[in-house]
């Protein structure tokens, strides 16, 4: 199958980043680990939201600390999820950023800002139906404008990608260290709580450095993945666990630079793990999921909110024995349900030609011709 032409690929906008369509069959073994990492990351994102926005809000009366165990488990993956996700995004961004400004501006920056704005409106409307669901939402036009501009909502990944692309393109000719060092300082400052981070602004500040790391260190990350071994997987896993343990023992999560270092260790572990898993049947399934992360990301929160409305009272009223069984598996099962429903909704929306929800619409031909120099 021939590759997409640059013009067609750019018109599709976000799809060339969220879906690794630039990879040919010959390249698939080289990039499968990256798609595997993306697939794992989107599952971890959904699982974290299931845990903190639904599972921990159930009235549990089981006599065992299972909710605390699930919550602690989710917290240990915080340094891994989004830093690894943004590192992979930076890897996939390198070819796009080599294109002219007008191509980057429409194909990436405008696309992600458009998707952010559209789905922010969708989220605002749906979440109004579930006022007790614990996630930020706009309650007034002024708050909506704030979320659109300076304080991103739970869709902040899209917002961040637009700004990161613009920044990376603007500084593309500068030496990497001149760009990476300030980004690392910004990340450390935000993680240490030294600047205000309302909404999801903290994640926006903290992850620019990982996007840039994926962009600048792509060859080294690909080499790390290509040479991954089970032995290195164990060593990097132990290093990550050890870093988490030291940070927890010292209460150092808000010490300047500590979160950044732990996240960097987590990314090395994540790349190694993705490369090892990519060689298995599980890796094939995760890589397939990693090519369709956009619909899961934008749809899963409204789906979870509506399921929370239906389930929280029901699960809270279960008897002790039944509730114990539910408590064991609830986060994993509900994560799978949310992902499946999100993909089903995506298929339904594309079937009724609502593709404008997932890509920046193309200008009519007469407008494009009129705008041409």
mmCIF file of C-alpha atoms in Angstrom:
data_model
loop_
_atom_site.group_PDB
_atom_site.id
_atom_site.type_symbol
_atom_site.label_atom_id
_atom_site.label_comp_id
_atom_site.label_asym_id
_atom_site.label_seq_id
_atom_site.Cartn_x
_atom_site.Cartn_y
_atom_site.Cartn_z
ATOM 1 C CA UNK A 1 0.000 0.000 0.000
ATOM 2 C CA UNK A 2 1.515 3.384 -0.942
ATOM 3 C CA UNK A 3 2.234 5.936 1.705
ATOM 4 C CA UNK A 4 -0.076 8.911 2.102
ATOM 5 C CA UNK A 5 1.068 11.938 0.158
ATOM 6 C CA UNK A 6 2.307 14.808 2.358
ATOM 7 C CA UNK A 7 -0.653 16.970 1.276
ATOM 8 C CA UNK A 8 -3.219 14.300 2.140
ATOM 9 C CA UNK A 9 -1.446 13.422 5.391
ATOM 10 C CA UNK A 10 -1.486 17.025 6.507
ATOM 11 C CA UNK A 11 -5.156 17.412 5.619
ATOM 12 C CA UNK A 12 -5.923 14.535 7.919
ATOM 13 C CA UNK A 13 -4.287 16.508 10.696
ATOM 14 C CA UNK A 14 -4.160 14.681 13.992
ATOM 15 C CA UNK A 15 -4.508 11.240 12.470
ATOM 16 C CA UNK A 16 -0.858 11.186 11.437
ATOM 17 C CA UNK A 17 0.159 11.582 15.074
ATOM 18 C CA UNK A 18 -2.490 9.565 16.901
ATOM 19 C CA UNK A 19 -2.429 6.867 14.211
ATOM 20 C CA UNK A 20 1.052 5.873 13.134
ATOM 21 C CA UNK A 21 0.044 5.926 9.477
ATOM 22 C CA UNK A 22 3.488 7.090 8.393
ATOM 23 C CA UNK A 23 4.943 3.679 9.264
ATOM 24 C CA UNK A 24 5.237 1.260 6.368
ATOM 25 C CA UNK A 25 5.142 -2.483 6.780
ATOM 26 C CA UNK A 26 8.909 -2.563 6.649
ATOM 27 C CA UNK A 27 9.078 -0.089 9.522
ATOM 28 C CA UNK A 28 6.411 -1.764 11.634
ATOM 29 C CA UNK A 29 8.864 -3.766 13.718
ATOM 30 C CA UNK A 30 10.765 -0.556 14.498
ATOM 31 C CA UNK A 31 7.765 1.488 15.655
ATOM 32 C CA UNK A 32 5.604 -1.276 17.113
ATOM 33 C CA UNK A 33 7.084 -0.627 20.546
ATOM 34 C CA UNK A 34 5.996 3.031 20.393
ATOM 35 C CA UNK A 35 2.419 2.113 19.511
ATOM 36 C CA UNK A 36 2.535 -0.534 22.238
ATOM 37 C CA UNK A 37 3.592 2.148 24.721
ATOM 38 C CA UNK A 38 0.774 4.425 23.568
ATOM 39 C CA UNK A 39 -1.747 1.608 23.939
ATOM 40 C CA UNK A 40 -0.574 0.869 27.469
ATOM 41 C CA UNK A 41 -0.579 4.568 28.363
ATOM 42 C CA UNK A 42 -4.154 5.171 27.242
ATOM 43 C CA UNK A 43 -5.303 2.169 29.278
ATOM 44 C CA UNK A 44 -3.465 3.533 32.319
ATOM 45 C CA UNK A 45 -5.024 6.976 31.812
ATOM 46 C CA UNK A 46 -8.535 5.504 31.692
ATOM 47 C CA UNK A 47 -7.808 3.211 34.652
ATOM 48 C CA UNK A 48 -6.574 6.135 36.763
ATOM 49 C CA UNK A 49 -9.731 8.103 36.039
ATOM 50 C CA UNK A 50 -11.841 5.043 36.862
ATOM 51 C CA UNK A 51 -10.071 4.692 40.205
ATOM 52 C CA UNK A 52 -10.094 8.298 41.401
ATOM 53 C CA UNK A 53 -13.352 9.501 39.843
ATOM 54 C CA UNK A 54 -15.538 6.446 40.454
ATOM 55 C CA UNK A 55 -14.051 3.514 42.375
ATOM 56 C CA UNK A 56 -12.854 5.496 45.388
ATOM 57 C CA UNK A 57 -16.220 7.273 45.637
ATOM 58 C CA UNK A 58 -18.163 4.045 46.160
ATOM 59 C CA UNK A 59 -19.275 3.453 49.735
ATOM 60 C CA UNK A 60 -17.260 0.306 50.455
ATOM 61 C CA UNK A 61 -18.053 -1.824 53.521
ATOM 62 C CA UNK A 62 -15.887 -4.874 52.952
ATOM 63 C CA UNK A 63 -13.524 -4.720 55.938
ATOM 64 C CA UNK A 64 -10.431 -4.838 53.709
ATOM 65 C CA UNK A 65 -8.344 -1.940 52.372
ATOM 66 C CA UNK A 66 -8.793 -2.926 48.714
ATOM 67 C CA UNK A 67 -9.807 0.583 47.596
ATOM 68 C CA UNK A 68 -6.641 1.944 49.186
ATOM 69 C CA UNK A 69 -4.564 -0.695 47.412
ATOM 70 C CA UNK A 70 -6.037 0.236 44.023
ATOM 71 C CA UNK A 71 -5.563 3.929 44.769
ATOM 72 C CA UNK A 72 -1.941 3.445 45.806
ATOM 73 C CA UNK A 73 -1.281 1.318 42.720
ATOM 74 C CA UNK A 74 -2.628 4.057 40.484
ATOM 75 C CA UNK A 75 -0.530 6.706 42.222
ATOM 76 C CA UNK A 76 2.684 4.744 41.611
ATOM 77 C CA UNK A 77 2.091 5.023 37.881
ATOM 78 C CA UNK A 78 1.669 8.797 37.865
ATOM 79 C CA UNK A 79 5.334 9.442 36.952
ATOM 80 C CA UNK A 80 5.002 6.985 34.055
ATOM 81 C CA UNK A 81 1.684 7.603 32.295
ATOM 82 C CA UNK A 82 1.848 11.095 30.861
ATOM 83 C CA UNK A 83 5.657 11.497 30.683
ATOM 84 C CA UNK A 84 5.857 8.346 28.544
ATOM 85 C CA UNK A 85 2.824 9.399 26.494
ATOM 86 C CA UNK A 86 4.408 12.780 25.728
ATOM 87 C CA UNK A 87 7.799 11.205 25.003
ATOM 88 C CA UNK A 88 6.193 8.984 22.359
ATOM 89 C CA UNK A 89 4.298 11.994 20.996
ATOM 90 C CA UNK A 90 7.605 13.820 20.653
ATOM 91 C CA UNK A 91 9.079 10.880 18.761
ATOM 92 C CA UNK A 92 6.171 10.873 16.321
ATOM 93 C CA UNK A 93 6.372 14.682 15.969
ATOM 94 C CA UNK A 94 9.906 14.853 14.583
ATOM 95 C CA UNK A 95 9.025 14.427 10.890
ATOM 96 C CA UNK A 96 6.073 16.835 11.105
ATOM 97 C CA UNK A 97 8.172 19.608 12.621
ATOM 98 C CA UNK A 98 10.559 19.476 9.651
ATOM 99 C CA UNK A 99 7.767 20.779 7.404
ATOM 100 C CA UNK A 100 7.022 24.465 6.671
ATOM 101 C CA UNK A 101 5.279 26.622 9.277
ATOM 102 C CA UNK A 102 2.007 26.793 7.335
ATOM 103 C CA UNK A 103 1.819 22.994 7.241
ATOM 104 C CA UNK A 104 2.593 22.620 10.946
ATOM 105 C CA UNK A 105 0.203 25.434 11.844
ATOM 106 C CA UNK A 106 -2.774 23.769 10.184
ATOM 107 C CA UNK A 107 -1.880 20.086 10.374
ATOM 108 C CA UNK A 108 -0.877 20.119 14.028
ATOM 109 C CA UNK A 109 -1.394 23.349 15.968
ATOM 110 C CA UNK A 110 -4.811 24.288 14.563
ATOM 111 C CA UNK A 111 -5.937 20.670 14.558
ATOM 112 C CA UNK A 112 -5.227 20.065 18.223
ATOM 113 C CA UNK A 113 -6.690 23.411 19.286
ATOM 114 C CA UNK A 114 -9.803 22.649 17.238
ATOM 115 C CA UNK A 115 -10.188 19.193 18.763
ATOM 116 C CA UNK A 116 -9.645 20.611 22.230
ATOM 117 C CA UNK A 117 -12.313 23.283 21.749
ATOM 118 C CA UNK A 118 -14.880 20.929 20.204
ATOM 119 C CA UNK A 119 -14.532 18.246 22.842
ATOM 120 C CA UNK A 120 -14.407 20.776 25.656
ATOM 121 C CA UNK A 121 -17.902 21.863 24.587
ATOM 122 C CA UNK A 122 -19.024 18.227 24.448
ATOM 123 C CA UNK A 123 -17.597 17.490 27.883
ATOM 124 C CA UNK A 124 -19.134 20.624 29.362
ATOM 125 C CA UNK A 125 -22.585 19.627 28.091
ATOM 126 C CA UNK A 126 -22.399 15.972 29.184
ATOM 127 C CA UNK A 127 -20.791 16.630 32.572
ATOM 128 C CA UNK A 128 -23.573 19.086 33.393
ATOM 129 C CA UNK A 129 -25.815 15.995 33.579
ATOM 130 C CA UNK A 130 -23.624 14.523 36.343
ATOM 131 C CA UNK A 131 -22.952 17.425 38.724
ATOM 132 C CA UNK A 132 -21.460 15.188 41.437
ATOM 133 C CA UNK A 133 -18.862 13.640 39.132
ATOM 134 C CA UNK A 134 -15.481 14.824 40.462
ATOM 135 C CA UNK A 135 -13.825 16.459 37.498
ATOM 136 C CA UNK A 136 -13.327 20.075 36.521
ATOM 137 C CA UNK A 137 -16.007 21.541 34.300
ATOM 138 C CA UNK A 138 -17.075 25.054 33.364
ATOM 139 C CA UNK A 139 -20.103 26.402 35.231
ATOM 140 C CA UNK A 140 -20.266 29.724 33.415
ATOM 141 C CA UNK A 141 -19.227 31.289 30.102
ATOM 142 C CA UNK A 142 -16.292 32.957 31.835
ATOM 143 C CA UNK A 143 -15.031 29.630 33.211
ATOM 144 C CA UNK A 144 -15.418 28.106 29.745
ATOM 145 C CA UNK A 145 -13.280 30.877 28.252
ATOM 146 C CA UNK A 146 -10.711 30.266 30.996
ATOM 147 C CA UNK A 147 -10.572 26.559 30.158
ATOM 148 C CA UNK A 148 -10.210 27.384 26.474
ATOM 149 C CA UNK A 149 -7.259 29.675 27.102
ATOM 150 C CA UNK A 150 -5.192 29.615 30.281
ATOM 151 C CA UNK A 151 -6.461 26.781 32.501
ATOM 152 C CA UNK A 152 -6.923 23.610 30.441
ATOM 153 C CA UNK A 153 -9.510 21.004 31.392
ATOM 154 C CA UNK A 154 -9.117 17.227 31.615
ATOM 155 C CA UNK A 155 -8.598 17.352 27.826
ATOM 156 C CA UNK A 156 -5.328 19.156 28.472
ATOM 157 C CA UNK A 157 -3.260 16.677 26.440
ATOM 158 C CA UNK A 158 -4.720 18.139 23.228
ATOM 159 C CA UNK A 159 -4.163 21.687 24.450
ATOM 160 C CA UNK A 160 -0.579 20.839 25.417
ATOM 161 C CA UNK A 161 0.224 19.222 22.061
ATOM 162 C CA UNK A 162 -0.858 22.348 20.188
ATOM 163 C CA UNK A 163 1.327 24.611 22.325
ATOM 164 C CA UNK A 164 4.218 22.144 22.379
ATOM 165 C CA UNK A 165 4.213 21.889 18.575
ATOM 166 C CA UNK A 166 4.237 25.671 18.221
ATOM 167 C CA UNK A 167 7.057 26.009 20.750
ATOM 168 C CA UNK A 168 9.144 23.179 19.291
ATOM 169 C CA UNK A 169 8.788 24.597 15.785
ATOM 170 C CA UNK A 170 9.760 28.088 16.957
ATOM 171 C CA UNK A 171 12.948 26.894 18.707
ATOM 172 C CA UNK A 172 13.838 24.187 16.208
ATOM 173 C CA UNK A 173 17.146 25.799 15.193
ATOM 174 C CA UNK A 174 18.386 26.362 18.732
ATOM 175 C CA UNK A 175 20.795 23.899 20.395
ATOM 176 C CA UNK A 176 18.824 21.195 22.241
ATOM 177 C CA UNK A 177 20.318 22.028 25.636
ATOM 178 C CA UNK A 178 19.226 25.656 25.327
ATOM 179 C CA UNK A 179 15.650 24.396 24.992
ATOM 180 C CA UNK A 180 15.692 21.350 27.257
ATOM 181 C CA UNK A 181 17.227 22.958 30.343
ATOM 182 C CA UNK A 182 14.538 25.657 30.757
ATOM 183 C CA UNK A 183 11.843 23.049 30.063
ATOM 184 C CA UNK A 184 13.318 20.806 32.761
ATOM 185 C CA UNK A 185 13.433 23.716 35.210
ATOM 186 C CA UNK A 186 9.794 24.534 34.435
ATOM 187 C CA UNK A 187 8.856 20.901 35.070
ATOM 188 C CA UNK A 188 10.720 20.823 38.385
ATOM 189 C CA UNK A 189 9.247 24.154 39.495
ATOM 190 C CA UNK A 190 5.689 23.005 38.736
ATOM 191 C CA UNK A 191 6.146 19.607 40.401
ATOM 192 C CA UNK A 192 7.533 21.311 43.510
ATOM 193 C CA UNK A 193 4.437 23.503 43.732
ATOM 194 C CA UNK A 194 6.419 26.710 43.308
ATOM 195 C CA UNK A 195 3.975 28.137 40.756
ATOM 196 C CA UNK A 196 0.166 28.127 40.748
ATOM 197 C CA UNK A 197 -1.222 25.177 38.799
ATOM 198 C CA UNK A 198 -5.035 25.460 38.730
ATOM 199 C CA UNK A 199 -6.968 22.932 36.678
ATOM 200 C CA UNK A 200 -4.583 20.757 34.712
ATOM 201 C CA UNK A 201 -2.002 23.473 34.211
ATOM 202 C CA UNK A 202 0.481 21.473 36.293
ATOM 203 C CA UNK A 203 0.600 18.623 33.803
ATOM 204 C CA UNK A 204 1.020 21.142 30.992
ATOM 205 C CA UNK A 205 4.065 22.656 32.700
ATOM 206 C CA UNK A 206 5.613 19.356 33.724
ATOM 207 C CA UNK A 207 5.493 17.449 30.444
ATOM 208 C CA UNK A 208 6.965 19.827 27.874
ATOM 209 C CA UNK A 209 10.418 18.485 28.709
ATOM 210 C CA UNK A 210 9.317 14.923 27.901
ATOM 211 C CA UNK A 211 7.815 15.947 24.560
ATOM 212 C CA UNK A 212 11.097 17.670 23.717
ATOM 213 C CA UNK A 213 13.079 14.655 24.925
ATOM 214 C CA UNK A 214 11.151 12.426 22.529
ATOM 215 C CA UNK A 215 11.819 14.905 19.747
ATOM 216 C CA UNK A 216 15.542 15.445 20.371
ATOM 217 C CA UNK A 217 16.479 11.970 21.594
ATOM 218 C CA UNK A 218 14.452 9.918 19.149
ATOM 219 C CA UNK A 219 17.485 7.966 17.807
ATOM 220 C CA UNK A 220 18.650 7.110 21.338
ATOM 221 C CA UNK A 221 15.161 6.048 22.416
ATOM 222 C CA UNK A 222 14.801 3.894 19.314
ATOM 223 C CA UNK A 223 18.181 2.330 20.076
ATOM 224 C CA UNK A 224 17.099 1.738 23.686
ATOM 225 C CA UNK A 225 13.988 -0.033 22.411
ATOM 226 C CA UNK A 226 15.834 -2.012 19.740
ATOM 227 C CA UNK A 227 18.329 -3.399 22.248
ATOM 228 C CA UNK A 228 15.834 -4.034 25.074
ATOM 229 C CA UNK A 229 16.252 -7.339 26.896
ATOM 230 C CA UNK A 230 14.391 -9.039 29.763
ATOM 231 C CA UNK A 231 17.406 -8.406 31.960
ATOM 232 C CA UNK A 232 17.278 -4.671 31.258
ATOM 233 C CA UNK A 233 13.534 -4.746 31.847
ATOM 234 C CA UNK A 234 14.093 -6.121 35.337
ATOM 235 C CA UNK A 235 16.880 -3.634 36.058
ATOM 236 C CA UNK A 236 14.908 -0.599 34.884
ATOM 237 C CA UNK A 237 11.807 -1.874 36.702
ATOM 238 C CA UNK A 238 13.771 -2.210 39.926
ATOM 239 C CA UNK A 239 15.239 1.254 39.410
ATOM 240 C CA UNK A 240 11.735 2.695 39.002
ATOM 241 C CA UNK A 241 10.394 0.880 42.056
ATOM 242 C CA UNK A 242 13.454 1.931 44.043
ATOM 243 C CA UNK A 243 13.042 5.573 43.005
ATOM 244 C CA UNK A 244 9.374 5.498 44.020
ATOM 245 C CA UNK A 245 10.258 3.922 47.367
ATOM 246 C CA UNK A 246 12.952 6.488 48.155
ATOM 247 C CA UNK A 247 10.677 9.363 47.151
ATOM 248 C CA UNK A 248 7.891 8.032 49.363
ATOM 249 C CA UNK A 249 10.184 7.269 52.321
ATOM 250 C CA UNK A 250 11.640 10.778 52.282
ATOM 251 C CA UNK A 251 8.360 12.489 51.469
ATOM 252 C CA UNK A 252 10.251 14.045 48.581
ATOM 253 C CA UNK A 253 7.597 14.165 45.855
ATOM 254 C CA UNK A 254 7.578 17.975 46.027
ATOM 255 C CA UNK A 255 11.326 18.426 46.413
ATOM 256 C CA UNK A 256 12.768 20.390 43.534
ATOM 257 C CA UNK A 257 13.729 18.059 40.670
ATOM 258 C CA UNK A 258 12.814 14.781 42.368
ATOM 259 C CA UNK A 259 9.593 14.178 40.426
ATOM 260 C CA UNK A 260 11.412 14.966 37.178
ATOM 261 C CA UNK A 261 14.138 12.422 37.897
ATOM 262 C CA UNK A 262 11.657 9.714 38.926
ATOM 263 C CA UNK A 263 9.631 10.370 35.776
ATOM 264 C CA UNK A 264 12.756 10.111 33.628
ATOM 265 C CA UNK A 265 13.543 6.729 35.209
ATOM 266 C CA UNK A 266 9.923 5.726 34.571
ATOM 267 C CA UNK A 267 10.199 6.664 30.881
ATOM 268 C CA UNK A 268 13.328 4.519 30.450
ATOM 269 C CA UNK A 269 11.480 1.639 32.092
ATOM 270 C CA UNK A 270 8.392 2.298 29.951
ATOM 271 C CA UNK A 271 10.336 2.279 26.692
ATOM 272 C CA UNK A 272 12.110 -0.937 27.696
ATOM 273 C CA UNK A 273 8.887 -2.607 28.798
ATOM 274 C CA UNK A 274 7.054 -1.558 25.626
ATOM 275 C CA UNK A 275 9.858 -2.926 23.459
ATOM 276 C CA UNK A 276 9.804 -6.278 25.268
ATOM 277 C CA UNK A 277 6.010 -6.549 25.284
ATOM 278 C CA UNK A 278 5.781 -5.510 21.613
ATOM 279 C CA UNK A 279 7.265 -8.868 20.637
ATOM 280 C CA UNK A 280 4.328 -10.763 22.158
ATOM 281 C CA UNK A 281 0.664 -11.277 21.299
ATOM 282 C CA UNK A 282 -0.238 -8.805 24.033
ATOM 283 C CA UNK A 283 2.018 -6.256 22.365
ATOM 284 C CA UNK A 284 0.189 -6.681 19.075
ATOM 285 C CA UNK A 285 -3.125 -5.899 20.775
ATOM 286 C CA UNK A 286 -1.686 -2.930 22.656
ATOM 287 C CA UNK A 287 -0.102 -1.560 19.474
ATOM 288 C CA UNK A 288 -3.448 -1.794 17.703
ATOM 289 C CA UNK A 289 -4.991 0.152 20.560
ATOM 290 C CA UNK A 290 -2.114 2.622 20.463
ATOM 291 C CA UNK A 291 -3.045 3.602 16.909
ATOM 292 C CA UNK A 292 -6.542 4.697 17.934
ATOM 293 C CA UNK A 293 -5.931 6.594 21.154
ATOM 294 C CA UNK A 294 -7.664 9.816 20.118
ATOM 295 C CA UNK A 295 -11.287 8.578 20.309
ATOM 296 C CA UNK A 296 -10.608 6.832 23.615
ATOM 297 C CA UNK A 297 -9.016 9.937 25.074
ATOM 298 C CA UNK A 298 -11.752 12.377 24.112
ATOM 299 C CA UNK A 299 -14.763 10.107 24.713
ATOM 300 C CA UNK A 300 -13.876 8.150 27.841
ATOM 301 C CA UNK A 301 -14.554 10.868 30.434
ATOM 302 C CA UNK A 302 -18.214 11.522 29.487
ATOM 303 C CA UNK A 303 -18.758 7.762 29.263
ATOM 304 C CA UNK A 304 -17.240 7.264 32.707
ATOM 305 C CA UNK A 305 -19.317 10.094 34.151
ATOM 306 C CA UNK A 306 -22.563 8.551 32.908
ATOM 307 C CA UNK A 307 -21.536 5.083 34.114
ATOM 308 C CA UNK A 308 -20.676 6.586 37.504
ATOM 309 C CA UNK A 309 -24.187 8.017 37.697
ATOM 310 C CA UNK A 310 -25.626 4.567 37.027
ATOM 311 C CA UNK A 311 -23.256 2.433 39.102
ATOM 312 C CA UNK A 312 -22.087 4.247 42.216
ATOM 313 C CA UNK A 313 -25.339 3.817 44.113
ATOM 314 C CA UNK A 314 -25.829 0.241 42.949
ATOM 315 C CA UNK A 315 -22.330 -0.893 43.938
ATOM 316 C CA UNK A 316 -22.541 0.981 47.249
ATOM 317 C CA UNK A 317 -25.711 -0.937 48.163
ATOM 318 C CA UNK A 318 -24.291 -4.422 47.522
ATOM 319 C CA UNK A 319 -23.912 -6.860 50.386
ATOM 320 C CA UNK A 320 -20.492 -7.452 51.901
ATOM 321 C CA UNK A 321 -19.688 -10.693 50.068
ATOM 322 C CA UNK A 322 -20.781 -9.464 46.661
ATOM 323 C CA UNK A 323 -19.077 -6.142 47.215
ATOM 324 C CA UNK A 324 -15.807 -7.842 48.110
ATOM 325 C CA UNK A 325 -15.767 -9.646 44.747
ATOM 326 C CA UNK A 326 -16.633 -6.415 42.950
ATOM 327 C CA UNK A 327 -13.932 -4.474 44.800
ATOM 328 C CA UNK A 328 -11.270 -6.896 43.608
ATOM 329 C CA UNK A 329 -11.911 -6.500 39.886
ATOM 330 C CA UNK A 330 -14.058 -3.381 39.492
ATOM 331 C CA UNK A 331 -11.338 -0.960 38.215
ATOM 332 C CA UNK A 332 -10.018 -3.399 35.614
ATOM 333 C CA UNK A 333 -13.452 -4.404 34.384
ATOM 334 C CA UNK A 334 -14.803 -0.857 34.261
ATOM 335 C CA UNK A 335 -11.676 0.330 32.425
ATOM 336 C CA UNK A 336 -12.295 -2.292 29.743
ATOM 337 C CA UNK A 337 -15.974 -1.356 29.523
ATOM 338 C CA UNK A 338 -15.187 2.360 29.162
ATOM 339 C CA UNK A 339 -12.623 1.692 26.415
ATOM 340 C CA UNK A 340 -14.980 -0.600 24.479
ATOM 341 C CA UNK A 341 -17.861 1.869 24.754
ATOM 342 C CA UNK A 342 -15.628 4.749 23.687
ATOM 343 C CA UNK A 343 -14.536 2.897 20.566
ATOM 344 C CA UNK A 344 -18.117 1.858 19.808
ATOM 345 C CA UNK A 345 -19.269 5.477 20.082
ATOM 346 C CA UNK A 346 -16.425 6.503 17.790
ATOM 347 C CA UNK A 347 -17.501 3.950 15.194
ATOM 348 C CA UNK A 348 -21.072 5.170 15.453
ATOM 349 C CA UNK A 349 -20.064 8.792 15.030
ATOM 350 C CA UNK A 350 -17.896 8.074 12.011
ATOM 351 C CA UNK A 351 -20.706 5.958 10.519
ATOM 352 C CA UNK A 352 -23.001 8.999 10.585
ATOM 353 C CA UNK A 353 -20.231 11.126 9.049
ATOM 354 C CA UNK A 354 -19.375 13.044 12.212
ATOM 355 C CA UNK A 355 -15.677 12.812 11.363
ATOM 356 C CA UNK A 356 -15.383 16.534 12.088
ATOM 357 C CA UNK A 357 -15.308 15.494 15.753
ATOM 358 C CA UNK A 358 -11.956 13.767 15.224
ATOM 359 C CA UNK A 359 -10.146 15.851 12.609
ATOM 360 C CA UNK A 360 -10.001 19.455 11.497
ATOM 361 C CA UNK A 361 -12.387 19.795 8.530
ATOM 362 C CA UNK A 362 -10.830 20.700 5.206
ATOM 363 C CA UNK A 363 -11.596 24.075 3.702
ATOM 364 C CA UNK A 364 -13.897 24.034 0.662
ATOM 365 C CA UNK A 365 -11.921 24.052 -2.579
ATOM 366 C CA UNK A 366 -13.158 27.520 -3.580
ATOM 367 C CA UNK A 367 -11.925 28.955 -0.257
ATOM 368 C CA UNK A 368 -8.564 27.245 -0.577
ATOM 369 C CA UNK A 369 -8.141 28.599 -4.121
ATOM 370 C CA UNK A 370 -9.213 32.059 -3.016
ATOM 371 C CA UNK A 371 -6.679 32.039 -0.189
ATOM 372 C CA UNK A 372 -3.819 30.909 -2.426
ATOM 373 C CA UNK A 373 -1.153 33.571 -3.202
#
